[in-house]
Coordinates of C-alpha atoms and ligand atoms in Angstrom, one line a residue:
M1105 CA 3.7 -4.7 -25.7
N1106 CA 2.8 -1.2 -24.0
I1107 CA 1.7 -0.6 -20.8
G1108 CA 0.1 2.0 -18.8
I1109 CA 0.2 2.4 -14.9
I1110 CA -2.1 4.5 -13.1
G1111 CA -0.5 6.5 -10.4
S1112 CA 1.6 8.8 -9.3
G1113 CA 3.7 7.5 -5.9
G1114 CA 6.6 5.8 -5.0
R1115 CA 5.1 2.6 -5.4
E1116 CA 4.5 3.8 -8.9
H1117 CA 7.8 4.6 -9.7
A1118 CA 9.1 1.2 -8.4
L1119 CA 6.8 -0.7 -10.4
C1120 CA 7.5 1.6 -13.7
F1121 CA 11.3 0.9 -12.7
K1122 CA 10.6 -3.0 -12.8
L1123 CA 8.2 -2.8 -15.4
Q1124 CA 10.6 -1.2 -17.6
Q1125 CA 13.2 -4.3 -17.3
S1126 CA 11.0 -6.7 -18.4
K1127 CA 11.8 -8.2 -22.0
I1128 CA 8.1 -8.4 -22.7
I1129 CA 7.5 -4.7 -22.5
D1130 CA 8.1 -1.8 -25.2
K1131 CA 6.9 1.6 -23.8
I1132 CA 5.6 2.6 -20.9
Y1133 CA 3.1 5.5 -20.0
C1134 CA 2.1 6.6 -16.4
F1135 CA -1.0 8.3 -15.7
P1136 CA -0.1 10.7 -13.9
G1137 CA 3.2 9.5 -12.7
N1138 CA 5.9 11.6 -11.3
A1139 CA 9.5 13.1 -12.1
G1140 CA 10.9 9.9 -11.7
T1141 CA 8.7 7.9 -13.9
N1142 CA 9.2 10.3 -16.4
L1143 CA 12.7 9.8 -16.6
I1144 CA 12.0 6.2 -17.5
A1145 CA 8.6 6.4 -18.8
K1146 CA 6.0 9.0 -20.3
N1147 CA 3.9 10.8 -17.8
I1148 CA 0.3 11.8 -19.0
D1149 CA -1.0 13.9 -16.7
I1150 CA -4.7 12.9 -16.7
D1151 CA -7.5 12.4 -13.7
V1152 CA -7.2 8.5 -12.7
N1153 CA -11.1 8.0 -11.9
N1154 CA -11.7 9.3 -15.7
F1155 CA -12.0 5.8 -16.9
E1156 CA -13.7 7.0 -20.3
N1157 CA -10.3 9.4 -20.7
I1158 CA -7.9 7.0 -19.9
K1159 CA -9.7 4.0 -22.5
K1160 CA -9.1 6.5 -25.0
I1161 CA -5.5 7.6 -24.4
S1162 CA -4.8 3.8 -24.2
I1163 CA -6.4 3.3 -27.6
E1164 CA -4.3 6.1 -29.2
K1165 CA -0.7 4.7 -27.2
K1166 CA -1.9 1.4 -28.4
I1167 CA -1.4 0.1 -24.8
D1168 CA -2.3 -3.8 -24.3
L1169 CA -1.9 -3.6 -20.8
I1170 CA -3.0 -1.2 -17.3
V1171 CA -1.6 -1.8 -14.0
V1172 CA -3.2 -0.2 -11.4
G1173 CA -1.5 1.1 -8.4
P1174 CA -3.8 3.1 -6.3
E1175 CA -7.0 2.1 -4.4
Q1176 CA -9.5 4.7 -5.6
P1177 CA -9.9 3.5 -9.2
L1178 CA -10.2 0.0 -8.2
V1179 CA -12.7 0.6 -5.6
N1180 CA -14.7 2.8 -8.3
G1181 CA -14.7 0.3 -10.5
I1182 CA -12.2 0.4 -12.9
V1183 CA -11.5 -3.0 -13.5
D1184 CA -14.9 -3.8 -14.3
Y1185 CA -15.1 -0.8 -16.8
F1186 CA -12.0 -2.6 -19.1
K1187 CA -13.4 -5.9 -18.7
N1188 CA -14.8 -5.8 -22.2
T1189 CA -12.4 -4.0 -24.5
D1190 CA -9.4 -5.5 -25.7
I1191 CA -6.9 -3.9 -22.9
K1192 CA -6.2 -6.2 -20.0
I1193 CA -5.9 -4.8 -16.7
F1194 CA -4.3 -5.9 -13.9
G1195 CA -6.3 -5.2 -10.5
P1196 CA -9.5 -6.9 -8.4
D1197 CA -12.9 -6.0 -9.7
K1198 CA -15.4 -3.9 -8.1
I1199 CA -17.0 -7.0 -6.1
A1200 CA -13.3 -7.8 -4.4
S1201 CA -12.0 -4.1 -4.1
Q1202 CA -14.6 -3.8 -1.3
L1203 CA -12.1 -5.7 0.9
E1204 CA -10.7 -1.9 0.8
G1205 CA -13.4 0.0 -0.3
S1206 CA -15.6 -1.2 3.0
K1207 CA -14.6 -2.4 6.1
I1208 CA -17.9 -3.3 7.4
F1209 CA -17.8 -5.5 4.1
T1210 CA -14.8 -7.1 5.4
K1211 CA -15.9 -7.7 8.9
K1212 CA -18.7 -9.6 7.8
L1213 CA -16.6 -11.7 5.3
C1214 CA -14.4 -12.4 8.3
K1215 CA -17.8 -13.3 10.7
K1216 CA -19.2 -15.3 7.5
Y1217 CA -16.1 -17.4 7.3
N1218 CA -14.7 -17.5 10.9
I1219 CA -11.2 -15.3 10.0
P1220 CA -9.6 -14.2 12.7
T1221 CA -10.6 -10.5 13.5
S1222 CA -10.7 -8.5 16.4
K1223 CA -14.4 -8.8 18.2
F1224 CA -16.7 -5.6 16.3
E1225 CA -19.9 -4.3 16.4
I1226 CA -21.3 -1.8 13.7
F1227 CA -23.8 0.6 15.1
T1228 CA -26.5 2.8 12.4
D1229 CA -27.7 5.0 15.1
R1230 CA -25.0 7.3 16.8
E1231 CA -26.9 7.3 20.2
K1232 CA -27.0 3.2 20.7
A1233 CA -22.6 3.8 19.8
I1234 CA -22.3 6.3 22.2
N1235 CA -24.3 4.5 25.1
F1236 CA -22.5 1.5 23.6
L1237 CA -19.0 3.1 24.6
S1238 CA -20.1 4.4 27.6
N1239 CA -19.9 1.2 28.8
S1240 CA -17.0 -0.4 27.1
N1241 CA -13.6 -1.0 28.2
Y1242 CA -10.5 1.6 26.8
P1243 CA -8.4 1.7 24.7
I1244 CA -10.9 0.6 22.3
V1245 CA -11.0 1.7 17.8
I1246 CA -13.4 3.4 16.0
K1247 CA -13.3 3.4 12.5
A1248 CA -15.5 4.9 9.4
D1249 CA -16.8 2.4 7.1
G1250 CA -15.0 3.4 3.3
L1251 CA -11.6 4.9 2.0
A1252 CA -10.4 7.7 4.0
A1253 CA -6.6 7.7 2.6
G1254 CA -5.5 6.5 6.2
K1255 CA -7.5 8.6 8.5
G1256 CA -10.6 7.3 9.1
V1257 CA -9.3 5.0 12.3
Y1258 CA -9.5 6.5 15.7
I1259 CA -7.6 4.2 18.6
C1260 CA -9.3 5.7 21.6
N1261 CA -8.1 5.9 25.2
S1262 CA -11.4 7.1 26.8
K1263 CA -15.1 7.6 26.9
K1264 CA -15.0 11.2 25.5
E1265 CA -12.6 10.3 22.6
S1266 CA -14.5 7.9 21.8
H1267 CA -17.8 10.1 21.8
E1268 CA -15.6 12.7 19.6
A1269 CA -15.0 9.8 16.9
V1270 CA -18.6 8.8 16.9
N1271 CA -19.6 12.1 16.5
E1272 CA -16.9 12.8 13.7
I1273 CA -17.7 10.1 11.6
F1274 CA -21.9 10.7 11.6
D1275 CA -21.3 14.3 11.1
G1276 CA -19.8 13.2 7.7
R1277 CA -16.1 14.1 8.2
F1278 CA -14.9 10.9 5.9
G1279 CA -18.2 11.6 3.7
K1280 CA -21.9 10.6 4.1
A1281 CA -21.5 7.9 6.9
D1282 CA -24.6 5.3 7.5
C1283 CA -22.6 3.6 10.3
V1284 CA -19.7 3.5 12.1
L1285 CA -17.3 0.2 13.2
V1286 CA -16.3 -0.2 16.8
E1287 CA -13.5 -3.1 17.1
E1288 CA -11.6 -4.4 20.3
F1289 CA -8.4 -2.8 20.4
L1290 CA -5.3 -5.6 19.5
K1291 CA -2.1 -5.4 21.3
G1292 CA 0.5 -7.0 19.0
E1293 CA 3.0 -6.1 16.5
E1294 CA 1.9 -5.6 13.0
M1295 CA 3.1 -7.0 9.6
S1296 CA 2.2 -6.4 6.1
Y1297 CA 1.7 -9.7 4.1
F1298 CA 1.1 -9.5 0.4
I1299 CA -0.2 -12.4 -2.4
I1300 CA -0.3 -11.8 -5.9
S1301 CA -3.1 -13.9 -7.4
D1302 CA -4.5 -14.9 -10.9
G1303 CA -7.9 -15.6 -9.6
E1304 CA -7.4 -19.8 -9.9
T1305 CA -4.0 -19.4 -7.8
Y1306 CA -2.0 -17.4 -6.1
K1307 CA 1.7 -17.0 -5.0
N1308 CA 3.3 -15.4 -1.6
F1309 CA 5.0 -11.9 -2.5
Q1310 CA 6.9 -11.2 0.6
T1311 CA 6.3 -9.6 3.8
A1312 CA 7.1 -6.2 5.2
Q1313 CA 7.0 -3.8 8.0
D1314 CA 5.6 -0.5 7.7
H1315 CA 6.2 2.4 9.9
K1316 CA 3.0 4.6 9.9
R1317 CA 3.5 7.2 12.4
V1318 CA 5.3 10.4 11.4
G1319 CA 7.6 10.3 14.5
E1320 CA 10.4 8.0 16.2
G1321 CA 9.7 5.2 18.0
D1322 CA 6.4 5.2 16.6
T1323 CA 5.0 8.3 18.0
G1324 CA 2.6 11.3 16.5
K1325 CA 0.0 11.1 14.0
N1326 CA -0.4 8.5 11.0
T1327 CA 0.9 9.1 7.9
G1328 CA 0.8 7.0 4.6
G1329 CA 3.5 5.6 5.8
M1330 CA 6.9 6.7 6.6
G1331 CA 9.5 3.5 5.8
A1332 CA 9.6 0.0 5.5
Y1333 CA 11.8 -3.1 5.5
T1334 CA 11.7 -6.6 4.5
P1335 CA 11.0 -9.5 5.5
S1336 CA 9.2 -8.9 8.5
R1337 CA 11.0 -10.1 11.6
L1338 CA 8.2 -11.8 12.7
I1339 CA 7.5 -14.5 9.8
N1340 CA 8.1 -18.1 10.2
E1341 CA 7.1 -21.5 8.8
S1342 CA 4.1 -21.8 10.9
L1343 CA 2.9 -18.3 11.2
D1344 CA 2.9 -18.2 7.2
K1345 CA 0.9 -21.3 7.2
K1346 CA -1.7 -19.9 9.5
I1347 CA -2.2 -16.6 7.5
N1348 CA -2.7 -18.2 4.4
E1349 CA -5.1 -21.6 5.7
K1350 CA -7.3 -19.0 8.0
I1351 CA -7.2 -15.8 6.5
I1352 CA -5.9 -15.8 2.7
K1353 CA -8.0 -19.0 1.4
P1354 CA -11.0 -18.5 3.0
T1355 CA -11.2 -14.8 2.1
L1356 CA -10.3 -15.5 -1.5
N1357 CA -13.3 -18.5 -1.5
G1358 CA -15.7 -16.1 0.2
L1359 CA -15.3 -13.6 -2.6
K1360 CA -15.5 -16.3 -5.2
K1361 CA -18.7 -17.5 -3.9
L1362 CA -20.1 -13.5 -4.5
N1363 CA -18.7 -14.4 -8.0
S1364 CA -15.5 -12.3 -8.1
K1365 CA -12.3 -14.0 -9.0
Y1366 CA -9.3 -11.8 -6.9
I1367 CA -6.8 -11.1 -9.8
G1368 CA -4.2 -8.6 -8.5
F1369 CA -1.9 -7.8 -5.3
L1370 CA -3.8 -8.4 -2.1
Y1371 CA -2.1 -6.4 0.8
V1372 CA -3.1 -8.4 4.4
G1373 CA -2.7 -6.3 7.3
L1374 CA -2.3 -7.9 10.1
M1375 CA -1.7 -8.2 14.0
I1376 CA 0.5 -10.8 15.6
V1377 CA -0.6 -11.7 19.0
S1378 CA 1.7 -14.5 20.5
D1379 CA 2.1 -16.0 16.9
E1380 CA -1.5 -15.8 16.1
P1381 CA -2.6 -13.7 13.1
F1382 CA -5.4 -11.4 13.4
L1383 CA -6.4 -9.4 10.4
I1384 CA -6.5 -5.6 10.8
E1385 CA -7.6 -4.9 6.9
F1386 CA -7.0 -5.9 3.7
N1387 CA -5.6 -3.5 1.0
V1388 CA -6.6 -4.2 -2.9
R1389 CA -2.6 -3.2 -4.1
M1390 CA 0.6 -3.2 -2.9
G1391 CA 1.6 -0.9 0.1
D1392 CA 3.6 2.3 -0.3
P1393 CA 6.6 2.2 0.5
E1394 CA 6.3 -1.6 1.1
C1395 CA 6.2 -2.2 -2.7
Q1396 CA 9.3 0.1 -2.9
T1397 CA 11.3 -2.3 -0.6
I1398 CA 9.9 -5.9 -2.1
L1399 CA 10.1 -4.9 -5.9
P1400 CA 13.9 -4.8 -5.9
L1401 CA 14.3 -8.2 -4.7
I1402 CA 12.4 -9.9 -7.7
N1403 CA 14.9 -12.0 -9.6
S1404 CA 12.0 -12.6 -12.3
D1405 CA 10.5 -10.7 -15.3
L1406 CA 7.3 -8.5 -13.6
G1407 CA 6.0 -7.9 -16.9
E1408 CA 5.7 -11.7 -17.4
I1409 CA 4.3 -12.2 -13.9
I1410 CA 1.5 -10.1 -14.1
I1411 CA 0.4 -11.1 -17.7
S1412 CA 0.6 -14.8 -16.5
C1413 CA -2.2 -13.2 -13.9
C1414 CA -3.9 -11.5 -16.2
E1415 CA -4.3 -14.6 -18.2
K1416 CA -5.0 -16.9 -15.6
K1417 CA -1.5 -18.9 -15.8
L1418 CA 0.7 -17.5 -12.7
S1419 CA 0.7 -21.4 -11.7
T1420 CA 3.2 -22.0 -14.7
V1421 CA 5.4 -19.1 -13.5
K1422 CA 8.2 -19.2 -10.6
I1423 CA 8.7 -15.8 -8.8
E1424 CA 12.4 -15.5 -8.2
W1425 CA 13.9 -13.4 -5.2
S1426 CA 17.0 -12.3 -4.0
T1427 CA 17.5 -13.4 0.1
K1428 CA 18.8 -9.9 0.6
K1429 CA 17.3 -7.5 3.4
S1430 CA 15.6 -4.3 1.6
L1431 CA 14.9 -1.0 3.7
C1432 CA 13.4 2.1 2.6
F1433 CA 13.4 5.8 4.3
V1434 CA 10.6 7.8 3.1
L1435 CA 11.5 11.6 2.8
C1436 CA 8.6 14.2 3.0
S1437 CA 7.8 17.6 3.0
K1438 CA 8.3 19.3 6.6
G1439 CA 5.0 19.4 8.1
Y1440 CA 3.5 16.5 6.9
P1441 CA 0.7 14.6 7.0
D1442 CA -0.3 18.2 8.2
K1443 CA 0.4 21.2 6.3
Y1444 CA 3.6 21.6 4.0
E1445 CA 4.9 23.9 1.8
K1446 CA 4.7 23.1 -2.1
N1447 CA 7.0 23.7 -5.1
V1448 CA 10.0 23.2 -3.0
I1449 CA 13.4 23.1 -5.3
I1450 CA 15.5 19.7 -4.4
E1451 CA 19.1 20.0 -5.0
N1452 CA 21.9 17.6 -6.2
L1453 CA 19.0 14.9 -7.3
E1454 CA 20.9 14.5 -10.6
K1455 CA 24.3 14.2 -9.2
I1456 CA 23.6 11.3 -6.7
K1457 CA 25.9 7.9 -8.2
L1458 CA 23.5 4.6 -7.1
T1459 CA 24.8 1.0 -7.2
H1460 CA 23.1 -1.6 -8.2
N1461 CA 21.6 -2.6 -4.8
Q1462 CA 20.4 1.0 -4.3
F1463 CA 17.1 2.8 -5.6
M1464 CA 15.8 6.5 -5.3
F1465 CA 11.7 6.2 -6.2
H1466 CA 10.2 9.3 -6.5
A1467 CA 6.5 10.1 -5.2
G1468 CA 5.8 13.5 -4.6
T1469 CA 7.9 15.2 -7.1
K1470 CA 7.9 17.1 -10.6
F1471 CA 10.5 18.6 -13.0
H1472 CA 9.6 22.0 -13.4
E1473 CA 12.5 24.4 -15.0
N1474 CA 14.9 22.1 -15.0
K1475 CA 14.9 21.5 -11.3
F1476 CA 13.3 18.9 -9.5
T1477 CA 10.8 20.2 -7.0
A1478 CA 9.0 18.5 -4.0
V1479 CA 5.4 19.0 -4.9
G1480 CA 3.6 15.9 -2.4
G1481 CA 3.7 15.2 1.6
R1482 CA 5.5 11.8 1.0
V1483 CA 8.4 13.1 -1.8
L1484 CA 11.3 10.3 -2.2
N1485 CA 12.0 7.1 -1.3
I1486 CA 15.2 5.8 -0.7
V1487 CA 15.7 1.9 -0.8
T1488 CA 19.1 -0.2 0.0
L1489 CA 19.7 -3.7 -0.6
S1490 CA 21.9 -6.0 1.7
D1491 CA 22.9 -8.9 3.8
D1492 CA 21.4 -7.0 6.8
F1493 CA 19.1 -4.2 7.7
K1494 CA 22.0 -2.5 9.5
K1495 CA 24.1 -2.1 6.2
C1496 CA 20.9 -1.1 4.6
K1497 CA 20.4 1.6 6.7
N1498 CA 24.4 3.0 6.5
Q1499 CA 23.9 3.1 2.8
A1500 CA 20.7 4.9 3.0
L1501 CA 21.8 7.5 5.3
D1502 CA 25.0 7.9 3.0
I1503 CA 22.6 8.4 0.3
I1504 CA 20.5 10.6 2.1
K1505 CA 23.1 13.3 3.5
K1506 CA 24.0 14.0 -0.3
I1507 CA 20.5 15.0 -0.9
D1508 CA 19.9 18.9 -0.7
W1509 CA 16.7 20.0 0.7
S1510 CA 16.2 22.2 3.6
K1511 CA 12.1 21.6 3.6
G1512 CA 12.7 17.7 3.8
F1513 CA 12.7 15.3 6.9
F1514 CA 12.6 11.8 7.6
R1515 CA 12.6 9.5 10.4
K1516 CA 15.7 8.3 11.4
D1517 CA 14.9 5.4 13.5
I1518 CA 13.3 3.1 10.5
G1519 CA 14.3 -0.8 10.9
F1520 CA 14.4 0.0 14.8
K1521 CA 12.9 -2.7 15.8
V1522 CA 15.7 -5.5 13.2
I1523 CA 18.5 -2.9 13.9
K1524 CA 20.3 -3.0 17.3
Ligands
AMP197 P1 -6.2 0.7 9.4 O1 -6.3 1.3 8.5 O2 -7.4 -0.5 9.4 O3 -4.9 -0.2 8.6 O4 -5.9 1.1 10.6 C1 -4.9 1.9 10.8 C2 -3.7 1.3 12.2 O5 -4.7 1.8 13.4 C3 -3.4 0.1 11.7 O6 -2.3 -0.1 11.4 C4 -2.8 0.2 13.2 O7 -2.0 0.5 13.9 C5 -3.8 0.4 14.4 N1 -5.3 -0.3 14.0 C6 -6.7 0.1 13.4 N2 -7.4 -1.5 13.9 C7 -7.0 -1.8 15.2 C8 -7.0 -2.9 16.1 N3 -8.5 -3.2 16.3 N4 -6.3 -3.3 17.3 C9 -5.2 -2.1 17.4 N5 -4.4 -1.5 16.6 C10 -5.2 -1.1 15.4
LIG198 N1 1.7 1.6 3.9 C1 0.6 1.3 4.1 C2 -0.6 1.6 2.6 O1 0.0 1.4 1.9 O2 -1.8 1.4 3.1

């Protein structure tokens, strides 16, 4: 069969790489992809939110299955759009995508089903929010309701900061705002937990630890993710059980009551406080860069796994995993997550030789006049598998040394919590 992958990041290159190994898949098209996906598939430059155009091209290219990487088209309802066509699509529908599209939707679901999460208040009135925050304890967390590309969250240490946050949100920094969410600050350690679901059953899809801040030692601004490792150091059998029983099952059952059966990857963002899981956020897709650390560990056919989900037959498939550790460094354009230079040539990429446990997934790259160029904030992902995280790190650093890109930078301390 032919497939289409929507998205252009490192996550989508990793999906493309793994799906290209599938014995049931012939041709792969990436909408729009990057310079890395174009080496193994065919890129088609297209707006990922123009569903009609995606459908037209999918029919033209005889695409049987679409795999959706990023959240925006899911939240906009791409799965519902394709439901009445002959083209299969892997991802949650519009109702379920509210888990990521609306933080308030998720908080209300948590309240209804007793799902552990931080205490919260929702304010539709600016003055009432400000009054509440004048009498609160700090730190406190303030969030815009909708998608904000990781930017709509404020961790406030003072009344002044919290008032600024409320004003920015109501002033429309993240689009028109009818309300703000104010949350208790949870002190613990974060973990990303993943599942894959066919609407009837689901399976665990590994854990990871992201590094969201731009600076070493988890300092500076929030980013999409500067690196990750799998598995998380926090996971154990009893915690795993709590996450499934207290968070995932009630959520999927709650969605069923809203007439939505969850199909796709689900990313459960957790704060672990004294071995107890608290939900921080859901994402209705794989994480980026977590996906890049997780997919190379699969020893099964990802194409078969995904098709089994579209056909509600996930229970008949066994997902085999490598027991190796996996670590990813994200190479970024200097200046990210703020302003950075675009169209900078990266030298030597084609000369790098990788072993079967080493991977280079592209993100913001283009192939222009016979050269790889950096066109985005997060540009390359170097992933290595090994028996221990230290070896992973050393291998990745050796690869990075060979890349000649003076306008790039990366966090050198990825995995610092698991590497002594
Ligand atoms: P989110 O976009 O909801 O994942 O939030 C971005 C980041 O803010 C998270 O990865 C956490 O590091 C932090 N964060 C969000 N909510 C809380 C909370 N209630 N307590 C502590 N940290 C939080
Ligand atoms: N790495 C965080 C995310 O994908 O949202």
